[in-house]
Amino acid sequence: MFKLEVSPAADRDLAKLKGRIRKQDFEHLRAAIKSLADEPRPQGVRKIKGAERAYRIRVGSYRVVYEVYNDDNLVLILQVVRRSETTYRQ
């Protein structure tokens, strides 16, 4: 079981989305994020090129970008955004 941490930026992303999207979609997004604690590399996960530990999952039209630290049993959520041209730029 991995520990799940949300970065301040991802926390702000979630707070913005909560007021903008349907409650059902938001709950689906939260459930997908929580499931990363059990399985940090679920089916459909993609590794982000050029980043050592970064992955992304697709939840509808939204993307959850996160890093997995196996030594510390930690999943750090970096970003939760609607998919666009600038989603993966850092």
Short mmCIF file of C-alpha atoms in Angstrom, two decimals:
data_model
loop_
_atom_site.label_atom_id
_atom_site.label_comp_id
_atom_site.label_asym_id
_atom_site.label_seq_id
_atom_site.Cartn_x
_atom_site.Cartn_y
_atom_site.Cartn_z
CA MET A 1 0.00 0.00 0.00
CA PHE A 2 1.39 3.37 -1.02
CA LYS A 3 0.97 6.62 0.84
CA LEU A 4 -0.87 9.23 -1.22
CA GLU A 5 0.19 12.88 -1.08
CA VAL A 6 -1.27 15.77 -3.04
CA SER A 7 0.99 18.69 -3.95
CA PRO A 8 -0.29 22.21 -3.24
CA ALA A 9 -0.64 22.81 -7.00
CA ALA A 10 -2.74 19.66 -7.45
CA ASP A 11 -4.81 20.62 -4.42
CA ARG A 12 -5.56 23.97 -6.08
CA ASP A 13 -6.42 22.17 -9.34
CA LEU A 14 -8.92 19.96 -7.51
CA ALA A 15 -10.46 22.90 -5.68
CA LYS A 16 -11.03 24.71 -8.99
CA LEU A 17 -12.48 21.63 -10.65
CA LYS A 18 -14.87 20.94 -7.79
CA GLY A 19 -16.88 24.04 -8.61
CA ARG A 20 -16.67 23.71 -12.38
CA ILE A 21 -17.54 20.11 -13.18
CA ARG A 22 -20.45 17.83 -12.35
CA LYS A 23 -20.37 16.26 -8.91
CA GLN A 24 -20.47 12.78 -10.43
CA ASP A 25 -17.40 13.51 -12.61
CA PHE A 26 -15.54 15.00 -9.65
CA GLU A 27 -16.25 11.94 -7.49
CA HIS A 28 -15.04 9.67 -10.32
CA LEU A 29 -11.82 11.71 -10.47
CA ARG A 30 -11.32 11.50 -6.69
CA ALA A 31 -11.92 7.74 -6.72
CA ALA A 32 -9.32 7.29 -9.47
CA ILE A 33 -6.79 9.31 -7.46
CA LYS A 34 -7.48 7.33 -4.28
CA SER A 35 -7.07 4.03 -6.15
CA LEU A 36 -3.45 4.99 -6.92
CA ALA A 37 -2.59 4.17 -3.30
CA ASP A 38 -3.45 0.51 -3.99
CA GLU A 39 -2.10 0.31 -7.53
CA PRO A 40 0.23 3.16 -8.58
CA ARG A 41 0.54 1.82 -12.12
CA PRO A 42 -3.00 0.77 -13.10
CA GLN A 43 -4.03 -0.46 -16.51
CA GLY A 44 -3.84 2.38 -19.03
CA VAL A 45 -1.12 4.30 -17.18
CA ARG A 46 1.45 6.10 -19.34
CA LYS A 47 4.98 7.03 -18.37
CA ILE A 48 5.81 10.64 -19.18
CA LYS A 49 8.82 10.82 -21.46
CA GLY A 50 11.80 12.70 -20.12
CA ALA A 51 10.76 12.34 -16.50
CA GLU A 52 12.27 9.71 -14.26
CA ARG A 53 9.26 8.94 -12.04
CA ALA A 54 6.32 10.73 -13.66
CA TYR A 55 3.20 8.96 -14.91
CA ARG A 56 -0.24 9.99 -16.00
CA ILE A 57 -3.66 8.42 -15.97
CA ARG A 58 -6.67 9.46 -17.95
CA VAL A 59 -9.95 9.97 -16.14
CA GLY A 60 -12.47 11.04 -18.76
CA SER A 61 -11.16 14.21 -20.35
CA TYR A 62 -8.95 14.92 -17.34
CA ARG A 63 -5.37 13.87 -16.67
CA VAL A 64 -3.77 13.11 -13.34
CA VAL A 65 0.00 13.58 -13.43
CA TYR A 66 1.90 11.97 -10.57
CA GLU A 67 5.23 10.56 -9.46
CA VAL A 68 5.86 7.18 -7.86
CA TYR A 69 8.59 6.81 -5.22
CA ASN A 70 8.97 3.04 -4.69
CA ASP A 71 11.61 3.31 -1.94
CA ASP A 72 9.31 5.46 0.19
CA ASN A 73 6.03 3.78 -0.87
CA LEU A 74 4.77 7.20 -1.94
CA VAL A 75 2.57 8.48 -4.76
CA LEU A 76 2.77 12.26 -5.17
CA ILE A 77 -0.03 13.85 -7.18
CA LEU A 78 1.45 16.76 -9.14
CA GLN A 79 -1.33 18.01 -11.38
CA VAL A 80 -5.00 17.41 -12.20
CA VAL A 81 -6.04 19.17 -15.40
CA ARG A 82 -8.28 18.98 -18.40
CA ARG A 83 -6.31 17.61 -21.34
CA SER A 84 -4.86 20.37 -23.55
CA GLU A 85 -1.71 21.21 -25.48
CA THR A 86 0.09 22.42 -22.34
CA THR A 87 -0.94 19.64 -19.93
CA TYR A 88 2.49 17.98 -19.63
CA ARG A 89 4.81 21.00 -19.86
CA GLN A 90 6.68 21.86 -16.71
#
